[in-house]
PDB file of C-alpha atoms in Angstrom:
ATOM      1  CA  UNK A  27     -19.678  28.981 -18.929  1.00 58.00           C
ATOM      2  CA  UNK A  28     -21.430  27.067 -16.141  1.00 67.00           C
ATOM      3  CA  UNK A  29     -24.890  25.575 -16.028  1.00 78.00           C
ATOM      4  CA  UNK A  30     -27.658  28.103 -15.457  1.00 85.00           C
ATOM      5  CA  UNK A  31     -29.455  28.151 -12.126  1.00 89.00           C
ATOM      6  CA  UNK A  32     -32.586  26.886 -13.903  1.00 91.00           C
ATOM      7  CA  UNK A  33     -30.634  23.990 -15.509  1.00 88.00           C
ATOM      8  CA  UNK A  34     -29.342  22.921 -12.093  1.00 90.00           C
ATOM      9  CA  UNK A  35     -32.805  22.971 -10.519  1.00 93.00           C
ATOM     10  CA  UNK A  36     -34.217  21.009 -13.476  1.00 92.00           C
ATOM     11  CA  UNK A  37     -31.435  18.388 -13.269  1.00 90.00           C
ATOM     12  CA  UNK A  38     -32.002  17.940  -9.536  1.00 92.00           C
ATOM     13  CA  UNK A  39     -35.761  17.533 -10.009  1.00 93.00           C
ATOM     14  CA  UNK A  40     -35.165  14.994 -12.793  1.00 93.00           C
ATOM     15  CA  UNK A  41     -32.916  12.994 -10.468  1.00 91.00           C
ATOM     16  CA  UNK A  42     -35.689  12.902  -7.864  1.00 92.00           C
ATOM     17  CA  UNK A  43     -34.287  15.471  -5.432  1.00 91.00           C
ATOM     18  CA  UNK A  44     -36.501  17.804  -3.477  1.00 92.00           C
ATOM     19  CA  UNK A  45     -35.768  21.462  -4.099  1.00 93.00           C
ATOM     20  CA  UNK A  46     -35.813  23.030  -0.641  1.00 91.00           C
ATOM     21  CA  UNK A  47     -35.174  26.699   0.156  1.00 91.00           C
ATOM     22  CA  UNK A  48     -31.850  25.664   1.726  1.00 91.00           C
ATOM     23  CA  UNK A  49     -30.743  23.850  -1.433  1.00 92.00           C
ATOM     24  CA  UNK A  50     -31.747  26.859  -3.512  1.00 93.00           C
ATOM     25  CA  UNK A  51     -29.516  29.104  -1.364  1.00 92.00           C
ATOM     26  CA  UNK A  52     -26.580  26.691  -1.664  1.00 94.00           C
ATOM     27  CA  UNK A  53     -27.000  26.461  -5.442  1.00 93.00           C
ATOM     28  CA  UNK A  54     -27.213  30.254  -5.720  1.00 93.00           C
ATOM     29  CA  UNK A  55     -24.003  30.604  -3.688  1.00 92.00           C
ATOM     30  CA  UNK A  56     -22.175  28.186  -5.982  1.00 92.00           C
ATOM     31  CA  UNK A  57     -23.682  29.742  -9.096  1.00 91.00           C
ATOM     32  CA  UNK A  58     -22.590  33.254  -8.111  1.00 88.00           C
ATOM     33  CA  UNK A  59     -18.991  32.184  -7.500  1.00 86.00           C
ATOM     34  CA  UNK A  60     -16.346  32.106 -10.224  1.00 76.00           C
ATOM     35  CA  UNK A  61     -13.947  30.198  -7.988  1.00 78.00           C
ATOM     36  CA  UNK A  62     -14.257  27.031  -5.932  1.00 82.00           C
ATOM     37  CA  UNK A  63     -15.906  27.285  -2.544  1.00 89.00           C
ATOM     38  CA  UNK A  64     -15.261  25.149   0.508  1.00 91.00           C
ATOM     39  CA  UNK A  65     -18.313  24.027   2.492  1.00 94.00           C
ATOM     40  CA  UNK A  66     -17.366  26.610   5.150  1.00 92.00           C
ATOM     41  CA  UNK A  67     -17.286  29.357   2.498  1.00 92.00           C
ATOM     42  CA  UNK A  68     -20.710  28.289   1.239  1.00 93.00           C
ATOM     43  CA  UNK A  69     -21.920  28.481   4.847  1.00 93.00           C
ATOM     44  CA  UNK A  70     -20.508  32.012   5.256  1.00 91.00           C
ATOM     45  CA  UNK A  71     -21.956  33.135   1.946  1.00 89.00           C
ATOM     46  CA  UNK A  72     -25.495  31.975   2.611  1.00 90.00           C
ATOM     47  CA  UNK A  73     -25.697  32.567   6.346  1.00 81.00           C
ATOM     48  CA  UNK A  74     -24.780  36.222   5.992  1.00 63.00           C
ATOM     49  CA  UNK A  75     -28.468  36.492   5.074  1.00 59.00           C
ATOM     50  CA  UNK A  76     -29.605  34.607   8.210  1.00 64.00           C
ATOM     51  CA  UNK A  77     -30.800  31.604   6.232  1.00 67.00           C
ATOM     52  CA  UNK A  78     -30.382  29.159   9.093  1.00 75.00           C
ATOM     53  CA  UNK A  79     -28.863  26.552   6.756  1.00 86.00           C
ATOM     54  CA  UNK A  80     -26.559  24.213   8.670  1.00 89.00           C
ATOM     55  CA  UNK A  81     -23.298  22.577   7.664  1.00 91.00           C
ATOM     56  CA  UNK A  82     -24.906  19.122   7.461  1.00 93.00           C
ATOM     57  CA  UNK A  83     -27.355  20.417   4.829  1.00 92.00           C
ATOM     58  CA  UNK A  84     -24.478  22.024   2.915  1.00 94.00           C
ATOM     59  CA  UNK A  85     -22.417  18.804   2.903  1.00 95.00           C
ATOM     60  CA  UNK A  86     -25.436  16.708   1.874  1.00 94.00           C
ATOM     61  CA  UNK A  87     -26.366  19.112  -0.913  1.00 94.00           C
ATOM     62  CA  UNK A  88     -22.784  19.219  -2.229  1.00 95.00           C
ATOM     63  CA  UNK A  89     -22.731  15.411  -2.184  1.00 94.00           C
ATOM     64  CA  UNK A  90     -25.981  15.277  -4.165  1.00 94.00           C
ATOM     65  CA  UNK A  91     -24.713  17.864  -6.670  1.00 93.00           C
ATOM     66  CA  UNK A  92     -21.549  15.826  -7.139  1.00 91.00           C
ATOM     67  CA  UNK A  93     -23.498  12.571  -7.629  1.00 90.00           C
ATOM     68  CA  UNK A  94     -25.572  14.137 -10.403  1.00 89.00           C
ATOM     69  CA  UNK A  95     -22.403  15.593 -11.985  1.00 85.00           C
ATOM     70  CA  UNK A  96     -23.276  19.242 -11.424  1.00 89.00           C
ATOM     71  CA  UNK A  97     -20.191  20.134  -9.369  1.00 88.00           C
ATOM     72  CA  UNK A  98     -16.510  19.256  -9.491  1.00 84.00           C
ATOM     73  CA  UNK A  99     -14.787  18.481  -6.205  1.00 86.00           C
ATOM     74  CA  UNK A 100     -11.199  19.646  -5.699  1.00 80.00           C
ATOM     75  CA  UNK A 101      -8.594  18.649  -3.150  1.00 78.00           C
ATOM     76  CA  UNK A 102      -7.128  21.915  -1.934  1.00 75.00           C
ATOM     77  CA  UNK A 103      -4.039  22.557   0.147  1.00 71.00           C
ATOM     78  CA  UNK A 104      -4.239  21.898   3.889  1.00 73.00           C
ATOM     79  CA  UNK A 105      -6.626  18.982   3.297  1.00 77.00           C
ATOM     80  CA  UNK A 106      -9.598  21.180   2.434  1.00 82.00           C
ATOM     81  CA  UNK A 107     -12.123  20.378  -0.271  1.00 87.00           C
ATOM     82  CA  UNK A 108     -13.523  22.908  -2.729  1.00 86.00           C
ATOM     83  CA  UNK A 109     -16.504  22.711  -5.051  1.00 89.00           C
ATOM     84  CA  UNK A 110     -17.145  24.441  -8.351  1.00 84.00           C
ATOM     85  CA  UNK A 111     -20.096  24.150 -10.710  1.00 83.00           C
ATOM     86  CA  UNK A 112     -19.298  22.037 -13.738  1.00 78.00           C
ATOM     87  CA  UNK A 113     -19.188  23.545 -17.160  1.00 70.00           C
ATOM     88  CA  UNK A 114     -21.578  21.853 -19.609  1.00 62.00           C
ATOM     89  CA  UNK A 115     -18.782  20.455 -21.740  1.00 59.00           C
ATOM     90  CA  UNK A 116     -17.293  17.125 -22.428  1.00 64.00           C
ATOM     91  CA  UNK A 117     -14.851  15.307 -20.201  1.00 68.00           C
ATOM     92  CA  UNK A 118     -11.987  17.481 -18.948  1.00 71.00           C
ATOM     93  CA  UNK A 119      -9.382  17.709 -16.207  1.00 76.00           C
ATOM     94  CA  UNK A 120      -8.224  20.481 -13.882  1.00 78.00           C
ATOM     95  CA  UNK A 121      -5.155  22.535 -13.081  1.00 82.00           C
ATOM     96  CA  UNK A 122      -5.163  24.156  -9.628  1.00 82.00           C
ATOM     97  CA  UNK A 123      -2.918  26.931  -8.343  1.00 84.00           C
ATOM     98  CA  UNK A 124      -1.638  25.906  -4.912  1.00 80.00           C
ATOM     99  CA  UNK A 125      -1.337  29.557  -3.891  1.00 80.00           C
ATOM    100  CA  UNK A 126      -4.399  31.487  -5.039  1.00 79.00           C
ATOM    101  CA  UNK A 127      -6.750  28.579  -5.730  1.00 75.00           C
ATOM    102  CA  UNK A 128      -7.346  29.423  -9.394  1.00 78.00           C
ATOM    103  CA  UNK A 129      -8.838  26.476 -11.283  1.00 77.00           C
ATOM    104  CA  UNK A 130      -8.322  25.998 -15.024  1.00 77.00           C
ATOM    105  CA  UNK A 131     -10.148  23.440 -17.113  1.00 74.00           C
ATOM    106  CA  UNK A 132      -7.839  21.352 -19.280  1.00 74.00           C
ATOM    107  CA  UNK A 133      -9.794  20.598 -22.428  1.00 72.00           C
ATOM    108  CA  UNK A 134      -9.491  17.217 -24.021  1.00 70.00           C
ATOM    109  CA  UNK A 135      -8.245  14.048 -22.447  1.00 71.00           C
ATOM    110  CA  UNK A 136      -5.031  12.483 -23.581  1.00 77.00           C
ATOM    111  CA  UNK A 137      -5.015   9.662 -21.036  1.00 81.00           C
ATOM    112  CA  UNK A 138      -6.787   6.989 -23.066  1.00 82.00           C
ATOM    113  CA  UNK A 139      -3.647   4.859 -23.482  1.00 86.00           C
ATOM    114  CA  UNK A 140      -2.738   5.146 -19.797  1.00 89.00           C
ATOM    115  CA  UNK A 141      -6.271   4.231 -18.704  1.00 88.00           C
ATOM    116  CA  UNK A 142      -6.326   1.262 -21.077  1.00 90.00           C
ATOM    117  CA  UNK A 143      -2.920   0.039 -19.840  1.00 93.00           C
ATOM    118  CA  UNK A 144      -3.956   0.332 -16.187  1.00 93.00           C
ATOM    119  CA  UNK A 145      -7.065  -1.706 -16.960  1.00 93.00           C
ATOM    120  CA  UNK A 146      -4.992  -4.350 -18.726  1.00 94.00           C
ATOM    121  CA  UNK A 147      -2.360  -4.480 -15.960  1.00 95.00           C
ATOM    122  CA  UNK A 148      -4.857  -4.714 -13.099  1.00 95.00           C
ATOM    123  CA  UNK A 149      -7.773  -6.575 -14.646  1.00 95.00           C
ATOM    124  CA  UNK A 150     -10.079  -3.666 -13.806  1.00 94.00           C
ATOM    125  CA  UNK A 151     -12.726  -2.419 -16.174  1.00 92.00           C
ATOM    126  CA  UNK A 152     -12.097   1.312 -15.904  1.00 88.00           C
ATOM    127  CA  UNK A 153     -15.444   3.120 -15.977  1.00 85.00           C
ATOM    128  CA  UNK A 154     -14.265   6.673 -15.360  1.00 79.00           C
ATOM    129  CA  UNK A 155     -11.285   8.705 -14.268  1.00 78.00           C
ATOM    130  CA  UNK A 156     -10.320  12.160 -13.091  1.00 75.00           C
ATOM    131  CA  UNK A 157      -7.005  13.916 -13.286  1.00 77.00           C
ATOM    132  CA  UNK A 158      -5.934  16.961 -11.339  1.00 78.00           C
ATOM    133  CA  UNK A 159      -2.650  18.837 -11.585  1.00 84.00           C
ATOM    134  CA  UNK A 160      -1.535  21.267  -8.894  1.00 85.00           C
ATOM    135  CA  UNK A 161       1.056  23.963  -9.467  1.00 88.00           C
ATOM    136  CA  UNK A 162       1.730  27.669  -9.175  1.00 89.00           C
ATOM    137  CA  UNK A 163       0.093  29.996 -11.692  1.00 88.00           C
ATOM    138  CA  UNK A 164       2.104  32.660 -13.545  1.00 89.00           C
ATOM    139  CA  UNK A 165       0.538  35.456 -11.473  1.00 87.00           C
ATOM    140  CA  UNK A 166       1.592  33.868  -8.183  1.00 87.00           C
ATOM    141  CA  UNK A 167       5.053  33.069  -9.537  1.00 86.00           C
ATOM    142  CA  UNK A 168       5.490  36.696 -10.490  1.00 83.00           C
ATOM    143  CA  UNK A 169       4.059  38.113  -7.279  1.00 83.00           C
ATOM    144  CA  UNK A 170       5.809  35.581  -5.041  1.00 68.00           C
ATOM    145  CA  UNK A 171       2.883  35.872  -2.669  1.00 49.00           C
ATOM    146  CA  UNK A 172       3.662  35.392   1.001  1.00 51.00           C
ATOM    147  CA  UNK A 173       0.956  32.715   1.070  1.00 47.00           C
ATOM    148  CA  UNK A 174       3.264  30.617  -1.076  1.00 53.00           C
ATOM    149  CA  UNK A 175       6.243  30.795   1.283  1.00 49.00           C
ATOM    150  CA  UNK A 176       5.972  27.073   2.064  1.00 53.00           C
ATOM    151  CA  UNK A 177       5.899  26.133  -1.629  1.00 51.00           C
ATOM    152  CA  UNK A 178       9.295  25.812  -3.255  1.00 49.00           C
ATOM    153  CA  UNK A 179       9.399  26.965  -6.869  1.00 48.00           C
ATOM    154  CA  UNK A 180      12.046  25.036  -8.749  1.00 43.00           C
TER     155      UNK A 180
END
């Protein structure tokens, strides 16, 4: 379950952000999606209603939403970036299907020892981390989608 539209607006106001009509449209587009959206997909989704919202506004709004921890950013294939509203849960990681783009939340974090060792080895004080696995989901493995032709399944 993701944050409600009202929760997102409240969090943005509390962080000092103005709530413009363009930001409302972008938030609604993200909120209505069950999958990640690229900035271009957000643009297509909201401009089908002649909103006049430009790509710069979309990128800035996504950046703000990420800074206030309301969206997760994903590195997709072909160098694209996707965004998905966060779920109001504790720290988690993600598993992405390289073919269909499905995103699964991996509950719990079992990287504490690794993070601690990296801090010790490098002298860094580790303040946060993210972990993302990419693979091929069972549905895409079974279907052997043509979109996956460049991905070798071993």
